[in-house]
Short mmCIF file of C-alpha atoms and ligand atoms in Angstrom, two decimals:
data_model
loop_
_atom_site.label_atom_id
_atom_site.label_comp_id
_atom_site.label_asym_id
_atom_site.label_seq_id
_atom_site.Cartn_x
_atom_site.Cartn_y
_atom_site.Cartn_z
CA MET R 1 0.00 0.00 0.00
CA GLN R 2 1.39 3.38 -1.04
CA LYS R 3 2.29 5.75 1.83
CA TYR R 4 2.48 9.46 1.07
CA LYS R 5 4.13 12.34 2.93
CA LEU R 6 3.36 16.03 2.59
CA TRP R 7 4.73 18.00 -0.38
CA ILE R 8 6.33 21.14 1.10
CA ASP R 9 8.98 23.40 -0.46
CA GLY R 10 9.64 21.00 -3.31
CA LYS R 11 10.22 17.86 -1.25
CA TRP R 12 8.44 15.11 0.65
CA VAL R 13 8.15 15.95 4.35
CA ALA R 14 7.04 13.43 7.02
CA GLY R 15 4.80 15.90 8.90
CA LYS R 16 3.85 15.97 12.56
CA GLY R 17 0.21 14.95 12.12
CA GLY R 18 -1.33 11.47 12.39
CA LYS R 19 -2.18 9.15 9.50
CA MET R 20 -5.34 8.81 7.40
CA SER R 21 -6.31 5.68 5.48
CA ILE R 22 -7.57 6.22 1.91
CA GLU R 23 -10.07 3.74 0.45
CA ASN R 24 -11.41 2.65 -2.91
CA PRO R 25 -15.18 3.37 -2.87
CA ALA R 26 -15.84 0.57 -5.37
CA THR R 27 -14.55 -2.03 -2.89
CA GLY R 28 -14.43 -0.27 0.49
CA LYS R 29 -10.79 -1.47 0.81
CA PRO R 30 -7.83 0.74 1.81
CA ILE R 31 -5.47 1.73 -1.03
CA ALA R 32 -3.11 4.28 0.54
CA GLU R 33 -2.11 6.12 3.68
CA VAL R 34 -1.56 9.89 3.90
CA VAL R 35 -0.72 12.42 6.60
CA ASP R 36 -3.44 14.23 8.52
CA ALA R 37 -1.42 17.45 8.60
CA ALA R 38 -1.09 19.20 11.95
CA ARG R 39 -1.18 22.96 12.51
CA GLU R 40 2.64 23.10 12.50
CA ASP R 41 2.74 21.29 9.14
CA VAL R 42 0.36 23.89 7.73
CA ASP R 43 2.60 26.61 9.17
CA LYS R 44 5.65 25.08 7.48
CA ALA R 45 3.86 24.98 4.14
CA VAL R 46 2.65 28.58 4.50
CA GLN R 47 6.19 29.73 5.36
CA ALA R 48 7.50 27.99 2.23
CA ALA R 49 4.83 29.68 0.07
CA HIS R 50 5.52 33.03 1.79
CA ASN R 51 9.28 32.81 1.13
CA ALA R 52 8.70 31.71 -2.46
CA PHE R 53 6.36 34.65 -3.03
CA TYR R 54 8.55 37.37 -1.48
CA ASP R 55 11.88 36.33 -2.96
CA GLY R 56 10.20 36.75 -6.34
CA ARG R 57 11.26 33.35 -7.69
CA TRP R 58 7.77 33.02 -9.21
CA SER R 59 5.88 36.29 -8.68
CA ARG R 60 8.59 38.37 -10.39
CA LEU R 61 9.11 36.03 -13.32
CA THR R 62 7.87 37.39 -16.62
CA PRO R 63 4.43 36.09 -17.60
CA GLY R 64 6.18 34.36 -20.50
CA ALA R 65 8.41 32.36 -18.14
CA ARG R 66 5.45 31.40 -15.93
CA SER R 67 3.49 30.42 -19.00
CA LEU R 68 6.28 28.14 -20.23
CA ALA R 69 6.45 26.29 -16.89
CA LEU R 70 2.66 25.77 -16.84
CA TRP R 71 2.81 24.52 -20.43
CA LYS R 72 5.59 22.05 -19.48
CA LEU R 73 3.42 20.86 -16.60
CA ALA R 74 0.55 20.24 -19.03
CA ASP R 75 2.92 18.14 -21.19
CA LEU R 76 4.04 16.14 -18.14
CA VAL R 77 0.46 15.54 -17.00
CA GLU R 78 -0.30 14.33 -20.53
CA LYS R 79 2.71 11.99 -20.43
CA HIS R 80 1.54 10.51 -17.12
CA ALA R 81 -2.19 10.69 -17.92
CA GLU R 82 -2.77 6.94 -17.83
CA ALA R 83 -1.26 6.49 -14.34
CA LEU R 84 -3.11 9.57 -13.08
CA ALA R 85 -6.41 8.35 -14.55
CA LYS R 86 -6.00 4.89 -12.96
CA ALA R 87 -5.23 6.41 -9.56
CA GLU R 88 -8.16 8.84 -9.88
CA SER R 89 -10.55 6.08 -10.83
CA GLU R 90 -9.37 3.87 -7.97
CA ASN R 91 -9.62 6.69 -5.42
CA THR R 92 -13.06 7.99 -6.52
CA GLY R 93 -14.89 5.09 -8.20
CA LYS R 94 -15.32 7.09 -11.43
CA PRO R 95 -15.56 4.95 -14.58
CA TYR R 96 -11.98 4.73 -15.87
CA LYS R 97 -12.97 5.34 -19.49
CA PHE R 98 -14.53 8.70 -18.53
CA VAL R 99 -11.48 9.77 -16.51
CA SER R 100 -8.94 8.73 -19.15
CA LEU R 101 -10.69 9.69 -22.38
CA GLY R 102 -13.72 11.72 -21.34
CA ALA R 103 -14.14 14.64 -19.00
CA ASP R 104 -11.26 14.49 -16.57
CA MET R 105 -7.73 14.04 -17.95
CA PRO R 106 -8.13 15.62 -21.42
CA PHE R 107 -9.94 18.56 -19.81
CA VAL R 108 -7.31 18.95 -17.06
CA ILE R 109 -4.54 19.08 -19.67
CA ASP R 110 -6.50 21.63 -21.71
CA ASN R 111 -7.18 23.68 -18.52
CA LEU R 112 -3.42 23.85 -17.80
CA ARG R 113 -2.65 24.91 -21.38
CA PHE R 114 -5.35 27.56 -21.16
CA PHE R 115 -3.90 28.94 -17.89
CA ALA R 116 -0.42 28.90 -19.47
CA ALA R 117 -1.82 31.09 -22.27
CA ALA R 118 -3.85 33.29 -19.91
CA ALA R 119 -0.69 34.08 -17.91
CA ARG R 120 0.42 36.20 -20.91
CA ASP R 121 -2.80 38.20 -21.26
CA THR R 122 -2.12 41.95 -21.46
CA HIS R 123 -5.78 42.90 -21.44
CA GLY R 124 -6.86 45.81 -19.30
CA SER R 125 -3.59 47.67 -18.60
CA ALA R 126 -4.13 51.40 -18.87
CA ALA R 127 -2.24 54.61 -18.29
CA GLY R 128 -3.40 58.20 -18.63
CA GLU R 129 -3.40 61.74 -17.23
CA TYR R 130 -6.50 61.82 -15.06
CA ALA R 131 -5.24 64.59 -12.74
CA ALA R 132 -3.45 67.53 -14.41
CA GLY R 133 0.31 67.01 -14.27
CA PHE R 134 0.16 63.37 -13.22
CA THR R 135 0.29 60.08 -15.10
CA SER R 136 -1.64 57.21 -13.55
CA MET R 137 -0.81 53.57 -14.18
CA TYR R 138 -2.51 50.42 -13.02
CA ARG R 139 -0.45 47.39 -12.08
CA ARG R 140 -2.29 44.09 -11.81
CA GLU R 141 -0.24 42.30 -9.16
CA PRO R 142 -0.59 38.79 -7.70
CA VAL R 143 -2.58 38.69 -4.44
CA GLY R 144 0.20 36.75 -2.66
CA VAL R 145 0.06 33.51 -0.68
CA VAL R 146 -3.22 31.67 -1.35
CA GLY R 147 -4.73 28.82 0.69
CA GLN R 148 -6.69 26.53 -1.63
CA ILE R 149 -9.15 23.90 -0.41
CA ALA R 150 -10.62 21.30 -2.75
CA PRO R 151 -13.60 18.88 -2.74
CA TRP R 152 -13.61 15.16 -3.52
CA ASN R 153 -15.78 15.00 -6.62
CA TYR R 154 -13.13 15.84 -9.30
CA PRO R 155 -9.86 15.72 -7.33
CA ILE R 156 -7.24 16.36 -10.01
CA MET R 157 -9.46 18.75 -11.97
CA MET R 158 -10.28 20.79 -8.87
CA ALA R 159 -6.55 20.93 -7.98
CA VAL R 160 -5.77 22.36 -11.42
CA TRP R 161 -8.74 24.78 -11.33
CA LYS R 162 -7.27 26.06 -8.03
CA PHE R 163 -3.52 26.38 -8.64
CA GLY R 164 -3.68 26.95 -12.45
CA PRO R 165 -5.10 30.52 -12.36
CA ALA R 166 -3.28 31.39 -9.12
CA LEU R 167 0.08 30.43 -10.64
CA ALA R 168 -0.73 32.21 -13.89
CA ALA R 169 -1.32 35.36 -11.82
CA GLY R 170 2.02 34.94 -9.97
CA CYS R 171 0.69 33.76 -6.58
CA THR R 172 2.14 30.93 -4.51
CA VAL R 173 -0.19 28.33 -2.99
CA ILE R 174 -0.85 25.80 -0.28
CA LEU R 175 -3.32 23.29 -1.66
CA LYS R 176 -5.36 21.01 0.58
CA PRO R 177 -7.18 18.21 -1.26
CA ALA R 178 -10.35 16.70 0.25
CA PRO R 179 -9.66 14.22 3.09
CA GLY R 180 -10.69 11.11 1.11
CA THR R 181 -9.27 11.88 -2.35
CA PRO R 182 -5.71 13.24 -2.13
CA ILE R 183 -3.83 10.73 -4.33
CA THR R 184 -3.70 12.40 -7.76
CA THR R 185 -3.08 15.83 -6.21
CA LEU R 186 -0.06 14.38 -4.36
CA MET R 187 1.11 12.77 -7.62
CA LEU R 188 1.27 16.26 -9.16
CA GLY R 189 3.95 17.42 -6.65
CA GLU R 190 6.95 15.87 -8.44
CA LEU R 191 5.56 16.81 -11.88
CA ILE R 192 5.29 20.44 -10.76
CA LYS R 193 8.97 20.34 -9.77
CA GLU R 194 9.97 18.64 -13.02
CA ALA R 195 8.14 21.35 -14.98
CA GLY R 196 10.52 23.91 -13.48
CA ILE R 197 8.03 25.57 -11.15
CA PRO R 198 10.28 26.65 -8.24
CA ASP R 199 10.20 24.94 -4.84
CA GLY R 200 7.70 26.44 -2.43
CA VAL R 201 5.40 27.79 -5.15
CA VAL R 202 2.98 24.86 -4.81
CA ASN R 203 2.73 23.05 -1.45
CA ILE R 204 0.36 20.10 -1.00
CA VAL R 205 -0.93 19.49 2.51
CA THR R 206 -3.29 16.57 3.10
CA GLY R 207 -5.70 16.40 6.01
CA GLY R 208 -9.23 16.89 7.23
CA ASN R 209 -11.34 19.91 8.04
CA GLU R 210 -9.08 21.01 10.92
CA THR R 211 -6.12 21.16 8.57
CA GLY R 212 -8.25 23.38 6.32
CA GLN R 213 -9.26 25.50 9.29
CA ALA R 214 -5.58 26.06 10.23
CA LEU R 215 -4.90 27.21 6.68
CA VAL R 216 -7.81 29.67 6.70
CA GLU R 217 -6.71 31.09 10.09
CA HIS R 218 -3.04 31.55 9.13
CA PRO R 219 -2.11 35.26 9.18
CA LEU R 220 0.35 35.00 6.25
CA VAL R 221 -2.33 33.66 3.90
CA ARG R 222 -3.82 36.57 1.92
CA MET R 223 -6.66 34.77 0.19
CA VAL R 224 -8.59 31.53 0.57
CA SER R 225 -10.14 29.75 -2.36
CA LEU R 226 -12.59 26.95 -1.59
CA THR R 227 -14.55 24.56 -3.72
CA GLY R 228 -16.89 22.75 -1.39
CA SER R 229 -20.31 22.81 0.19
CA THR R 230 -22.23 25.99 0.97
CA GLY R 231 -21.99 25.22 4.73
CA THR R 232 -18.18 25.05 4.55
CA GLY R 233 -18.13 28.26 2.50
CA LYS R 234 -20.04 30.10 5.22
CA LYS R 235 -17.66 28.84 7.95
CA ILE R 236 -14.60 29.80 5.93
CA MET R 237 -15.95 33.27 5.22
CA LYS R 238 -16.52 33.83 8.94
CA THR R 239 -13.02 32.60 9.87
CA ALA R 240 -11.41 34.64 7.08
CA ALA R 241 -13.07 37.78 8.45
CA ASP R 242 -10.72 37.75 11.47
CA THR R 243 -7.70 38.42 9.26
CA LEU R 244 -9.72 40.09 6.48
CA LYS R 245 -8.64 37.62 3.81
CA ARG R 246 -10.11 37.65 0.35
CA VAL R 247 -12.37 34.64 -0.23
CA HIS R 248 -13.17 32.86 -3.48
CA LEU R 249 -16.02 30.39 -3.04
CA GLU R 250 -17.27 27.74 -5.48
CA LEU R 251 -20.09 26.09 -3.55
CA GLY R 252 -23.06 23.77 -3.92
CA GLY R 253 -25.73 23.72 -6.62
CA LYS R 254 -29.24 22.48 -7.34
CA ALA R 255 -29.63 22.90 -11.07
CA PRO R 256 -33.07 23.22 -12.66
CA PHE R 257 -33.65 21.58 -16.05
CA ILE R 258 -36.60 23.43 -17.63
CA VAL R 259 -38.38 21.63 -20.48
CA PHE R 260 -40.87 23.57 -22.63
CA GLU R 261 -43.57 21.88 -24.68
CA ASP R 262 -41.68 22.08 -28.00
CA ALA R 263 -38.55 20.21 -26.76
CA ASP R 264 -37.80 16.72 -28.10
CA PRO R 265 -38.57 14.25 -25.23
CA GLU R 266 -35.96 11.70 -26.38
CA ILE R 267 -33.11 14.23 -26.48
CA VAL R 268 -34.27 15.73 -23.18
CA ALA R 269 -34.34 12.31 -21.51
CA ALA R 270 -30.92 11.27 -22.84
CA THR R 271 -29.32 14.48 -21.55
CA ALA R 272 -31.17 14.36 -18.22
CA LYS R 273 -29.80 10.86 -17.69
CA LEU R 274 -26.23 11.90 -18.47
CA ALA R 275 -26.42 15.15 -16.50
CA SER R 276 -27.82 13.47 -13.39
CA THR R 277 -25.75 10.27 -13.33
CA PHE R 278 -22.41 11.53 -14.63
CA ASN R 279 -19.91 11.23 -11.75
CA THR R 280 -22.75 9.43 -9.90
CA GLY R 281 -24.58 12.75 -9.64
CA GLN R 282 -21.76 14.14 -7.49
CA ASP R 283 -21.40 17.23 -9.61
CA CYS R 284 -22.25 20.76 -8.46
CA THR R 285 -23.85 21.48 -11.87
CA ALA R 286 -25.69 18.11 -12.13
CA ALA R 287 -29.28 18.23 -13.40
CA THR R 288 -31.35 17.71 -10.27
CA ARG R 289 -34.76 19.34 -10.77
CA VAL R 290 -36.63 18.66 -14.01
CA TYR R 291 -39.54 21.06 -14.57
CA VAL R 292 -41.65 20.10 -17.60
CA HIS R 293 -44.58 21.95 -19.16
CA LYS R 294 -47.69 20.19 -17.84
CA SER R 295 -48.91 19.35 -21.38
CA LYS R 296 -45.82 17.13 -21.85
CA GLU R 297 -45.49 15.76 -18.32
CA LYS R 298 -46.24 12.11 -19.07
CA ILE R 299 -44.18 11.72 -22.23
CA VAL R 300 -41.09 13.44 -20.80
CA ARG R 301 -41.33 11.77 -17.39
CA ASP R 302 -41.75 8.29 -18.92
CA ALA R 303 -38.81 8.86 -21.28
CA ILE R 304 -36.58 9.96 -18.36
CA VAL R 305 -37.59 6.94 -16.25
CA GLU R 306 -36.75 4.60 -19.15
CA THR R 307 -33.31 6.13 -19.73
CA MET R 308 -32.49 6.13 -16.00
CA LYS R 309 -33.37 2.42 -15.84
CA SER R 310 -30.87 1.80 -18.66
CA VAL R 311 -27.80 3.25 -16.85
CA LYS R 312 -25.09 0.60 -16.51
CA VAL R 313 -23.87 0.69 -12.90
CA GLY R 314 -20.85 -1.27 -11.65
CA ASP R 315 -17.08 -1.83 -11.60
CA PRO R 316 -15.42 1.44 -12.69
CA PHE R 317 -12.81 -0.48 -14.68
CA ALA R 318 -15.38 -2.45 -16.77
CA ASP R 319 -15.67 -1.17 -20.37
CA ASP R 320 -19.42 -0.68 -20.67
CA ILE R 321 -19.96 0.99 -17.27
CA GLU R 322 -21.66 4.41 -17.16
CA MET R 323 -21.85 4.98 -13.41
CA GLY R 324 -19.65 3.92 -10.47
CA PRO R 325 -20.29 4.07 -6.71
CA LEU R 326 -20.82 7.10 -4.52
CA ILE R 327 -17.65 8.38 -2.88
CA SER R 328 -18.09 6.89 0.62
CA ALA R 329 -20.36 5.04 3.03
CA THR R 330 -21.18 8.40 4.64
CA GLN R 331 -22.22 9.94 1.32
CA ARG R 332 -24.39 6.92 0.52
CA GLU R 333 -26.13 7.19 3.90
CA ARG R 334 -26.76 10.87 3.14
CA VAL R 335 -28.35 10.04 -0.21
CA VAL R 336 -30.46 7.26 1.35
CA GLY R 337 -31.62 9.74 4.01
CA PHE R 338 -32.72 12.29 1.39
CA VAL R 339 -34.70 9.69 -0.57
CA ASP R 340 -36.34 8.24 2.57
CA ARG R 341 -37.37 11.69 3.80
CA ALA R 342 -38.77 12.55 0.34
CA LYS R 343 -40.94 9.40 0.50
CA GLN R 344 -42.12 10.29 4.01
CA ALA R 345 -43.06 13.77 2.72
CA GLY R 346 -45.33 12.16 0.09
CA ALA R 347 -43.10 11.94 -3.01
CA LYS R 348 -43.18 8.87 -5.31
CA ILE R 349 -40.12 6.90 -6.39
CA LEU R 350 -40.61 6.11 -10.10
CA THR R 351 -37.37 4.15 -10.43
CA GLY R 352 -34.34 3.41 -8.24
CA GLY R 353 -34.26 4.72 -4.68
CA LYS R 354 -32.23 1.84 -3.22
CA THR R 355 -28.64 0.93 -2.48
CA VAL R 356 -27.09 -1.83 -4.60
CA LYS R 357 -26.21 -4.96 -2.60
CA GLY R 358 -22.58 -6.09 -2.34
CA ALA R 359 -19.24 -4.36 -1.87
CA GLY R 360 -18.82 -0.68 -2.68
CA TYR R 361 -21.06 2.32 -2.16
CA TYR R 362 -23.43 1.91 -5.10
CA PHE R 363 -26.85 3.55 -5.34
CA GLU R 364 -29.46 3.17 -8.07
CA PRO R 365 -30.22 5.99 -10.53
CA THR R 366 -33.40 7.47 -9.07
CA VAL R 367 -36.37 9.47 -10.40
CA ILE R 368 -38.81 11.06 -7.96
CA SER R 369 -42.18 12.68 -8.73
CA SER R 370 -44.92 14.43 -6.70
CA ALA R 371 -42.45 16.37 -4.54
CA LYS R 372 -43.61 19.81 -3.40
CA GLN R 373 -41.45 22.83 -4.19
CA ALA R 374 -40.79 23.48 -0.48
CA ASP R 375 -39.69 19.86 0.16
CA GLU R 376 -36.10 19.15 1.16
CA ILE R 377 -35.58 16.97 -1.95
CA ILE R 378 -36.24 20.04 -4.16
CA GLN R 379 -34.50 22.63 -1.97
CA SER R 380 -31.27 20.91 -0.83
CA GLU R 381 -28.28 19.49 -2.67
CA VAL R 382 -28.32 15.65 -2.55
CA PHE R 383 -25.07 14.97 -4.46
CA GLY R 384 -26.17 11.60 -5.78
CA PRO R 385 -27.89 10.20 -8.92
CA VAL R 386 -31.32 11.55 -8.00
CA LEU R 387 -33.69 13.58 -10.21
CA THR R 388 -37.05 15.06 -9.34
CA VAL R 389 -39.69 15.69 -12.03
CA SER R 390 -42.26 18.47 -11.49
CA THR R 391 -44.50 20.54 -13.79
CA PHE R 392 -45.17 24.20 -14.62
CA LYS R 393 -48.04 25.92 -16.43
CA ASP R 394 -46.33 28.89 -18.14
CA ASP R 395 -43.00 30.69 -18.60
CA ASP R 396 -43.36 32.82 -15.48
CA GLU R 397 -43.98 29.80 -13.29
CA ALA R 398 -41.03 27.94 -14.87
CA ILE R 399 -38.71 30.85 -14.05
CA ALA R 400 -40.11 31.25 -10.52
CA LEU R 401 -39.74 27.54 -9.69
CA GLY R 402 -36.27 27.39 -11.25
CA ASN R 403 -35.08 30.32 -9.13
CA ASP R 404 -36.80 29.18 -5.93
CA VAL R 405 -33.79 27.55 -4.20
CA PRO R 406 -30.91 29.08 -2.20
CA TYR R 407 -28.38 28.02 -4.86
CA GLY R 408 -27.46 29.65 -8.19
CA LEU R 409 -24.73 27.67 -9.96
CA ALA R 410 -26.15 26.21 -13.18
CA ALA R 411 -29.45 25.74 -15.03
CA SER R 412 -30.69 24.56 -18.42
CA VAL R 413 -33.57 25.57 -20.69
CA TRP R 414 -35.02 23.30 -23.35
CA THR R 415 -36.96 24.89 -26.24
CA LYS R 416 -36.69 25.53 -29.97
CA ASP R 417 -38.05 29.07 -29.48
CA ILE R 418 -34.92 31.25 -29.35
CA GLY R 419 -36.78 34.32 -28.01
CA ARG R 420 -38.24 32.34 -25.13
CA ALA R 421 -34.85 30.70 -24.43
CA MET R 422 -33.14 34.10 -24.24
CA LYS R 423 -35.83 35.56 -22.00
CA VAL R 424 -35.70 32.64 -19.58
CA ALA R 425 -31.86 32.64 -19.60
CA ARG R 426 -31.94 36.33 -18.63
CA GLU R 427 -34.34 35.73 -15.75
CA LEU R 428 -32.63 32.67 -14.24
CA GLU R 429 -30.26 33.58 -11.39
CA PHE R 430 -27.52 31.07 -12.14
CA GLY R 431 -23.85 31.44 -13.07
CA THR R 432 -24.24 29.17 -16.13
CA VAL R 433 -27.39 28.75 -18.22
CA TRP R 434 -27.33 26.15 -20.98
CA ILE R 435 -29.85 26.22 -23.81
CA ASN R 436 -30.67 22.76 -25.18
CA ASP R 437 -27.85 21.04 -23.29
CA HIS R 438 -26.62 20.55 -19.73
CA ILE R 439 -23.06 20.00 -18.36
CA PRO R 440 -20.47 21.05 -21.00
CA LEU R 441 -17.82 23.61 -20.04
CA ALA R 442 -14.71 24.93 -21.78
CA SER R 443 -11.45 26.22 -20.31
CA GLU R 444 -12.25 29.70 -21.68
CA THR R 445 -15.71 29.94 -20.07
CA PRO R 446 -16.19 31.31 -16.54
CA HIS R 447 -17.66 28.88 -14.03
CA GLY R 448 -19.06 30.10 -10.72
CA GLY R 449 -22.15 30.81 -8.71
CA PHE R 450 -24.83 33.35 -7.90
CA LYS R 451 -26.59 33.48 -4.50
CA GLN R 452 -25.49 30.77 -2.03
CA SER R 453 -23.45 28.96 -4.69
CA GLY R 454 -20.69 31.47 -3.90
CA PHE R 455 -18.71 34.06 -5.84
CA GLY R 456 -15.53 34.31 -7.85
CA LYS R 457 -14.97 32.36 -11.08
CA ASP R 458 -13.08 29.19 -11.88
CA LEU R 459 -11.77 28.66 -15.43
CA SER R 460 -11.50 31.53 -17.97
CA ALA R 461 -9.39 34.69 -17.84
CA GLU R 462 -11.73 35.88 -15.05
CA ALA R 463 -10.30 33.19 -12.76
CA VAL R 464 -6.78 34.53 -13.31
CA GLY R 465 -8.09 38.06 -12.59
CA ASP R 466 -9.54 36.85 -9.28
CA TYR R 467 -5.97 36.11 -8.07
CA LYS R 468 -4.75 39.63 -8.92
CA ILE R 469 -5.04 42.93 -7.12
CA THR R 470 -4.86 46.38 -8.72
CA LYS R 471 -2.21 48.88 -7.64
CA HIS R 472 -2.44 52.50 -8.77
CA VAL R 473 0.96 54.13 -9.40
CA MET R 474 0.78 57.92 -9.88
CA VAL R 475 3.75 59.78 -11.40
CA LYS R 476 4.16 63.57 -11.13
CA ASN R 477 5.03 64.70 -14.63
CA THR R 478 7.10 67.72 -13.73
P1 NAD J 1 -16.96 19.98 1.93
O1 NAD J 1 -17.47 21.37 2.07
O2 NAD J 1 -17.34 18.98 2.94
O3 NAD J 1 -15.36 19.97 1.91
C1 NAD J 1 -14.63 20.72 0.95
C2 NAD J 1 -13.24 20.97 1.50
O4 NAD J 1 -13.33 21.88 2.60
C3 NAD J 1 -12.55 19.71 2.03
O5 NAD J 1 -11.19 19.74 1.62
C4 NAD J 1 -12.68 19.88 3.55
O6 NAD J 1 -11.68 19.21 4.27
C5 NAD J 1 -12.57 21.38 3.71
N1 NAD J 1 -13.16 21.94 4.92
C6 NAD J 1 -14.27 21.54 5.58
N2 NAD J 1 -14.50 22.32 6.66
C7 NAD J 1 -13.52 23.25 6.68
C8 NAD J 1 -13.23 24.37 7.53
N3 NAD J 1 -13.98 24.67 8.57
N4 NAD J 1 -12.15 25.13 7.23
C9 NAD J 1 -11.39 24.85 6.16
N5 NAD J 1 -11.60 23.81 5.32
C10 NAD J 1 -12.67 23.02 5.58
O7 NAD J 1 -17.35 19.56 0.44
P2 NAD J 1 -17.19 18.13 -0.22
O8 NAD J 1 -18.22 17.27 0.39
O9 NAD J 1 -15.76 17.71 -0.24
O10 NAD J 1 -17.56 18.46 -1.75
C11 NAD J 1 -18.84 18.48 -2.20
C12 NAD J 1 -19.36 19.91 -2.26
O11 NAD J 1 -18.55 20.69 -3.14
C13 NAD J 1 -20.76 19.98 -2.84
O12 NAD J 1 -21.54 20.90 -2.11
C14 NAD J 1 -20.52 20.52 -4.26
O13 NAD J 1 -21.62 21.17 -4.83
C15 NAD J 1 -19.37 21.42 -4.05
N6 NAD J 1 -18.68 21.67 -5.32
C16 NAD J 1 -18.81 22.89 -5.92
C17 NAD J 1 -18.19 23.14 -7.13
C18 NAD J 1 -18.30 24.49 -7.79
O14 NAD J 1 -17.57 24.71 -8.75
N7 NAD J 1 -19.17 25.38 -7.32
C19 NAD J 1 -17.44 22.13 -7.75
C20 NAD J 1 -17.32 20.90 -7.11
C21 NAD J 1 -17.96 20.67 -5.90
#
């Protein structure tokens, strides 16, 4: 069984904390052991990032030099993609074919190449005489040392979405992966060094929530970037207030999937299946709430139930598998609890709703009807392969129901009427609105929330901008 240390200042460090066992959710068996970093380990990592920032070994490099190192890292990740994909699949239970060829590894490599390019962006610099006799200039400088805290649902992708834009901006980072899924993030440590990114620029500290808390409290950390649940985002924002850190929060979601009467039921059902079972529904943008015009309720609902019944669930390394297990026993209990409480509140389970017998944390793709808008199953993030189907009578009601949750991360609208699609997209309070699709993203497109889904963007040039701070330099002309 592989044993990992902490990655601090460009080397493996034993750490003072205890040990954590890492398991494979498809079998429930341990696969690795990592350090549960103590407060002093976090301090050591922050000091390394602080020194690396202030001696300018990264922050004062030209954007071109930073870009080249990020590009080399992308090449190295590509070279080691198969080993990374296997480790990711084993640590998360994601179908291997999706990690290796589908969403994860090819996207991660493209994300790194995008951030390498974005490091060289000159957009937005300006200089001018705004007060008589003075020239004003604006410097976009890196924020400094950034604490970055990741979730378990896309471990390597979330790591890259965190350090990619921060490094492009010239920051140095301490990255804490989620407690259960640190393997691929740790595997990046040596590749980062090999790419020529100086020691101390990226430090990887494994551990649980207390390790994260120590990072957020640390006075030398200037900014905290979290991808995680809305509850964790609120706690972090409160803690960060004590030292007035900047916060960048990518939080939970509860995406509506709004189907008008002119949409094709077969296409709608096929996408609803993919968007609710991809990554076993453990996706912050997953389709979770289908709202269908009441004239098409039966045909759309029946088509969705049929496609959900067809999802191939099982061993992540089998070729024809579409959905693996949930991430842990705890997460499966959570999903079971949501479904049981929905039933008690009067909802009907049209398919699924049960755990799959045997090893691993499998749960059936599930469709629920007759839930009321105020019910927990409509209002709260489940993070499992569970869809509700409800109806609406007109456009205004579709918009009102879609918006009626605390979250605002992603939504989709299904109609052939472009005017209606644009109107509904304008009214929906979500950071991403898809028209006639649900799930795709590109490295260039900003991803982030409205409302209690947080603020700040991942991906895109906006993400790089979030790790910069503007300095005004004023020169007296005479
Ligand atoms: P989580 O909030 O339980 O944990 C996220 C990270 O925060 C972990 O590394 C955890 O150790 C750390 N943490 C927890 N408490 C902390 C504290 N007090 N101080 C500092 N760090 C702390 O989330 P999770 O269960 O790992 O991930 C699932 C959640 O992430 C879902 O809500 C999902 O919607 C969200 N998510 C959002 C996005 C997005 O882009 N908006 C993307 C992926 C996942």
